C-alpha positions as CSV (number, residue, x, y, z in Angstrom):
1,M,123.7,-13.5,34.1
2,T,124.7,-10.9,36.5
3,T,128.0,-11.5,38.3
4,T,129.5,-10.1,41.4
5,H,132.1,-8.3,39.1
6,D,129.1,-6.6,37.4
7,M,127.9,-5.5,40.7
8,I,131.1,-4.0,41.7
9,A,131.3,-2.1,38.4
10,R,127.8,-0.8,38.7
11,Q,128.7,0.3,42.3
12,Q,131.3,2.8,41.1
13,P,130.7,6.2,42.7
14,L,128.2,8.3,41.1
15,A,127.7,12.0,42.0
16,T,124.5,13.9,41.7
17,S,123.1,17.3,42.2
18,F,121.7,16.0,45.5
19,G,123.4,15.5,48.9
20,Y,123.3,14.6,52.5
21,R,120.7,17.3,53.3
22,T,118.5,16.9,50.3
23,T,114.7,16.4,51.2
24,A,112.1,14.0,49.9
25,A,110.3,17.1,48.3
26,E,113.5,18.1,46.5
27,V,114.1,14.7,45.1
28,I,110.4,14.2,43.9
29,A,110.2,17.6,42.4
30,G,109.5,17.7,38.7
31,H,108.4,14.1,38.6
32,D,104.8,13.8,37.4
33,L,103.5,10.6,39.0
34,A,99.7,11.2,38.6
35,G,97.8,8.0,38.0
36,K,100.6,5.8,39.2
37,R,100.4,3.5,42.2
38,A,102.7,2.6,45.2
39,I,103.1,0.4,48.1
40,V,105.0,1.9,51.1
41,T,105.6,-0.3,54.2
42,G,106.1,1.7,57.5
43,G,104.2,4.4,55.7
44,Y,102.7,6.0,58.7
45,S,105.7,7.0,60.8
46,G,109.2,8.4,60.3
47,L,110.7,7.9,56.9
48,G,107.9,6.0,55.7
49,L,105.5,8.7,56.4
50,E,107.6,11.3,54.7
51,T,107.8,9.0,51.8
52,V,104.0,8.7,51.5
53,K,103.5,12.4,51.7
54,A,106.0,13.2,48.9
55,L,104.5,10.3,46.6
56,A,101.0,11.6,47.3
57,D,102.0,15.3,46.5
58,A,103.4,14.0,43.3
59,G,100.0,12.6,42.3
60,M,100.5,9.0,43.3
61,T,98.0,6.7,45.0
62,V,99.8,5.0,47.9
63,V,98.8,1.8,49.7
64,V,100.1,1.5,53.2
65,P,100.0,-1.8,54.8
66,A,99.8,-1.3,58.6
67,R,99.9,-3.5,61.6
68,R,98.0,-0.9,63.6
69,T,95.5,0.5,61.0
70,D,94.0,2.9,63.5
71,A,97.4,4.5,64.0
72,A,98.0,4.7,60.4
73,A,94.6,6.4,59.7
74,S,95.4,9.0,62.4
75,A,98.9,9.7,61.2
76,L,97.8,10.0,57.5
77,T,94.8,12.2,58.1
78,G,94.5,14.8,55.3
79,V,97.1,13.1,53.0
80,A,95.3,12.5,49.7
81,G,95.2,9.3,47.7
82,V,96.3,7.0,50.6
83,E,94.8,3.5,51.1
84,I,95.4,1.7,54.3
85,E,95.2,-2.2,54.5
86,A,96.0,-4.5,57.4
87,M,99.2,-6.3,57.5
88,D,101.7,-7.6,60.0
89,L,105.2,-7.7,58.3
90,S,106.5,-10.2,60.9
91,D,103.8,-12.8,60.0
92,L,104.1,-14.4,56.5
93,D,100.4,-15.5,56.6
94,S,99.4,-11.9,57.3
95,V,101.6,-10.7,54.4
96,A,100.0,-13.4,52.1
97,A,96.4,-12.1,52.9
98,F,97.6,-8.6,52.2
99,T,99.0,-9.4,48.7
100,A,95.9,-11.5,48.0
101,T,93.9,-8.5,48.5
102,M,96.2,-6.6,46.2
103,R,96.0,-9.4,43.4
104,D,92.1,-9.3,43.7
105,A,92.1,-5.6,43.2
106,A,94.3,-6.3,40.0
107,K,95.6,-2.7,39.9
108,P,99.1,-2.2,38.4
109,I,101.9,-1.2,40.8
110,D,104.7,1.1,39.9
111,F,106.7,1.4,43.2
112,V,107.3,-0.9,46.1
113,I,109.2,1.0,48.8
114,D,110.1,-1.3,51.7
115,V,110.9,1.2,54.7
116,A,109.4,-0.7,57.7
117,G,111.8,-2.5,59.8
118,V,113.0,-3.3,63.5
119,M,116.5,-2.7,64.9
120,A,118.4,-4.3,67.7
121,T,115.4,-6.2,69.2
122,P,115.7,-8.7,72.0
123,Q,116.0,-12.1,70.7
124,G,112.8,-13.5,69.5
125,R,111.1,-15.4,66.8
126,T,108.5,-14.5,64.1
127,V,105.3,-16.5,63.9
128,Q,107.0,-18.7,61.4
129,G,110.1,-19.3,63.7
130,W,112.6,-17.1,62.2
131,D,114.9,-14.5,64.0
132,T,112.7,-11.5,64.6
133,Q,114.9,-9.0,62.6
134,F,115.6,-11.4,59.8
135,G,112.0,-12.5,59.5
136,T,110.5,-9.1,59.6
137,N,113.0,-7.0,57.8
138,H,113.9,-9.4,55.1
139,L,111.4,-12.4,54.7
140,G,108.3,-10.2,55.3
141,H,109.4,-7.9,52.4
142,F,110.4,-10.8,50.2
143,A,107.0,-12.3,50.7
144,L,105.4,-8.8,50.1
145,V,107.1,-8.2,46.7
146,G,106.7,-12.0,45.7
147,G,103.0,-11.8,46.3
148,V,102.5,-8.6,44.2
149,A,105.0,-9.5,41.4
150,P,102.2,-10.1,39.0
151,L,101.1,-6.5,39.4
152,L,104.4,-4.8,39.0
153,A,104.2,-2.8,35.8
154,E,106.8,-2.5,33.3
155,G,109.3,0.4,34.4
156,S,108.3,-0.3,38.1
157,R,111.0,-0.3,40.8
158,V,111.3,-2.0,44.2
159,V,113.3,-0.1,46.9
160,S,114.7,-2.0,49.8
161,Y,115.7,-0.2,52.8
162,S,119.1,-1.4,54.0
163,S,121.6,0.6,56.3
164,T,125.2,1.0,57.1
165,G,124.4,-1.4,59.8
166,H,125.0,-4.0,57.0
167,Y,128.8,-3.5,58.0
168,R,128.2,-5.4,61.1
169,S,127.5,-8.8,59.6
170,P,127.0,-10.8,56.3
171,V,124.1,-13.1,56.3
172,L,125.0,-16.0,58.6
173,F,123.7,-18.7,56.5
174,D,124.8,-21.5,58.8
175,D,123.1,-19.9,61.9
176,I,120.5,-17.4,60.7
177,N,118.5,-17.9,64.0
178,F,121.4,-17.8,66.4
179,E,120.8,-21.2,67.5
180,S,124.4,-22.2,68.0
181,T,126.0,-18.8,68.7
182,P,125.2,-16.2,71.3
183,Y,122.6,-13.6,70.1
184,D,123.9,-10.2,69.4
185,P,121.1,-7.8,68.5
186,W,123.4,-5.6,66.4
187,V,124.8,-8.6,64.5
188,A,121.2,-9.8,63.9
189,Y,120.4,-6.3,62.7
190,G,123.5,-6.4,60.4
191,Q,122.5,-9.6,58.9
192,A,119.0,-8.4,58.2
193,K,120.3,-5.2,56.4
194,T,122.7,-7.2,54.6
195,A,119.8,-9.4,53.5
196,N,117.8,-6.3,52.4
197,A,120.8,-5.2,50.1
198,L,121.2,-8.8,48.7
199,F,117.3,-8.9,48.0
200,A,117.8,-6.0,45.6
201,V,120.6,-7.7,43.8
202,G,118.7,-10.9,43.5
203,L,115.4,-9.2,42.4
204,D,117.0,-7.0,39.8
205,A,118.9,-10.0,38.3
206,R,115.6,-11.8,37.8
207,A,113.2,-8.9,37.0
208,A,115.4,-6.6,34.8
209,S,114.4,-8.4,31.6
210,R,110.9,-7.3,32.2
211,G,111.7,-3.7,32.8
212,I,111.5,-4.0,36.5
213,H,114.6,-2.8,38.6
214,A,115.4,-3.0,42.3
215,F,117.7,-0.9,44.5
216,S,118.8,-0.9,48.1
217,V,119.3,2.2,50.0
218,H,120.9,3.6,53.3
219,P,118.8,6.5,54.5
220,G,121.3,7.9,56.8
221,G,121.2,8.4,60.7
222,I,117.8,9.6,61.7
223,M,116.0,9.4,65.3
224,T,112.7,7.7,64.6
225,G,110.8,5.1,66.3
226,L,113.4,2.5,64.9
227,Q,115.5,3.0,68.2
228,R,112.6,2.2,70.5
229,H,114.4,-1.0,71.7
230,M,117.5,1.1,72.8
231,P,117.8,2.3,76.5
232,K,118.4,6.0,76.7
233,E,121.8,5.3,78.2
234,E,123.0,3.4,75.0
235,L,121.8,6.3,72.9
236,I,123.6,8.8,75.0
237,K,126.8,6.6,74.9
238,R,126.6,6.3,71.0
239,Q,126.1,10.2,70.9
240,W,122.8,9.8,69.1
241,I,121.2,12.0,71.6
242,D,122.4,14.2,74.4
243,A,121.5,14.0,78.2
244,D,118.3,16.1,77.4
245,G,117.2,13.7,74.7
246,N,118.0,16.0,71.8
247,A,119.0,14.2,68.6
248,N,122.6,14.6,67.4
249,P,122.5,17.7,65.0
250,L,124.6,15.6,62.4
251,F,121.6,13.3,62.0
252,K,119.2,13.8,59.1
253,T,115.5,14.8,59.5
254,P,113.0,12.4,58.4
255,A,112.3,14.3,55.4
256,E,116.0,14.1,54.5
257,G,116.2,10.5,55.3
258,A,113.3,9.6,52.9
259,A,115.2,11.4,49.9
260,T,117.4,8.5,48.9
261,G,114.6,5.9,48.7
262,L,112.7,8.3,46.5
263,W,115.7,9.0,44.3
264,A,116.3,5.3,43.9
265,A,112.6,4.9,42.9
266,T,112.8,7.7,40.2
267,A,116.2,8.6,39.0
268,P,116.7,7.8,35.4
269,E,120.5,7.5,35.8
270,L,119.9,4.3,37.7
271,L,118.6,2.3,34.8
272,S,121.9,0.8,34.0
273,R,122.7,0.3,37.6
274,G,120.1,-2.2,38.7
275,G,120.7,-3.9,42.2
276,V,123.0,-1.2,43.6
277,Y,123.2,0.1,47.1
278,C,122.5,3.9,47.1
279,E,123.1,6.6,49.8
280,D,122.7,10.3,50.0
281,S,120.8,10.2,46.8
282,S,124.1,8.9,45.0
283,I,126.4,6.0,45.0
284,K,129.7,5.9,46.9
285,G,131.4,2.7,45.9
286,V,132.5,-0.6,47.6
287,V,134.6,-0.6,50.9
288,P,136.9,-3.3,52.0
289,A,135.4,-6.2,54.3
290,D,137.4,-4.7,57.3
291,H,136.3,-1.2,56.9
292,A,134.6,-0.1,60.0
293,D,134.0,3.6,59.8
294,M,130.2,3.8,59.1
295,T,130.5,7.6,58.5
296,T,132.4,7.4,55.2
297,G,129.6,5.7,53.1
298,G,130.0,2.7,50.8
299,V,128.8,-0.8,50.6
300,K,130.7,-4.0,51.7
301,E,131.0,-6.6,49.0
302,W,129.1,-9.2,51.0
303,A,126.0,-7.0,50.5
304,I,126.2,-7.1,46.8
305,D,127.7,-10.4,46.1
306,V,125.7,-12.4,43.6
307,D,126.5,-15.9,45.0
308,F,125.2,-14.8,48.5
309,A,122.1,-13.1,46.7
310,D,121.2,-16.3,45.0
311,R,121.7,-18.5,48.2
312,L,119.5,-15.9,50.1
313,W,116.9,-16.0,47.2
314,D,116.8,-19.9,47.5
315,L,116.4,-19.7,51.3
316,S,113.7,-17.2,50.9
317,V,111.7,-19.1,48.3
318,A,111.8,-22.1,50.7
319,A,110.6,-20.0,53.6
320,T,107.8,-18.2,51.7
321,G,106.8,-20.6,48.9
322,L,107.2,-17.8,46.5
323,D,109.6,-17.5,43.6
324,P,108.9,-14.3,41.8
325,F,110.0,-13.8,38.2
326,S,111.2,-17.6,38.1
327,G,109.2,-18.3,34.9
């Protein structure tokens, strides 16, 4: 059994030839993925779109589940080997319908890259009654991976998009839906991003014996549609944009932001590091619980804690009715 001590050891810093400005194309160069198959959520905008383009250029067939299939078709025009299927990540019934379609097709899947998500939304609930950010960012992806688990080929990888936003909060197991504490959109986002990291820990612990590994990634600061719930005044205050709407030049481009997820999906040096949290196509180690500087990199222990991962797994099984790799 994997322990938190094991996870801390795996999280020891790992330098690579890549870095902050590495692009998706640079990470994927030299990887022949012809004949392989991937699912990429959020695959028709921002980081997801760049991920799909890079995988398609490497010869993969990429399935893009989309809430707005018409918008996906428009964004992916001219990208070879893409299949678009309807799915709403915030509705577990919709996710179940999508995964049933995948199982009916019975085609092996080599990568699942969970890019899609929402950030700092107003307080709300998913169709099944979960906090919008937790339900969409975590439970939707748990149900997706759980539903296609029988199709995951030996050697396949699942990449869960987390964020340094996980610094803002562990999973609030006693009040996930903010029923007894005031709702804070950034605490809710932090909880969801911690859950994304813990999902990789829990999944890898259960799937590694079958040659399947999972990793979480922080893509970096990038201006995408993820900021759509934030007023311009807040974006300026945080120095994410200037008064004219220009993005902070320190931010990554979408092509740069997509690099770490693709590195996690393909890097051979990660085979012995299942479940780790990656950034800048590398690993930067564990930071203290009171560490507040998000620019330094690193992961908080609450996001790789095995006991928390197991508790989250049990909650997710109860919420979705799925328990992948339990047999």
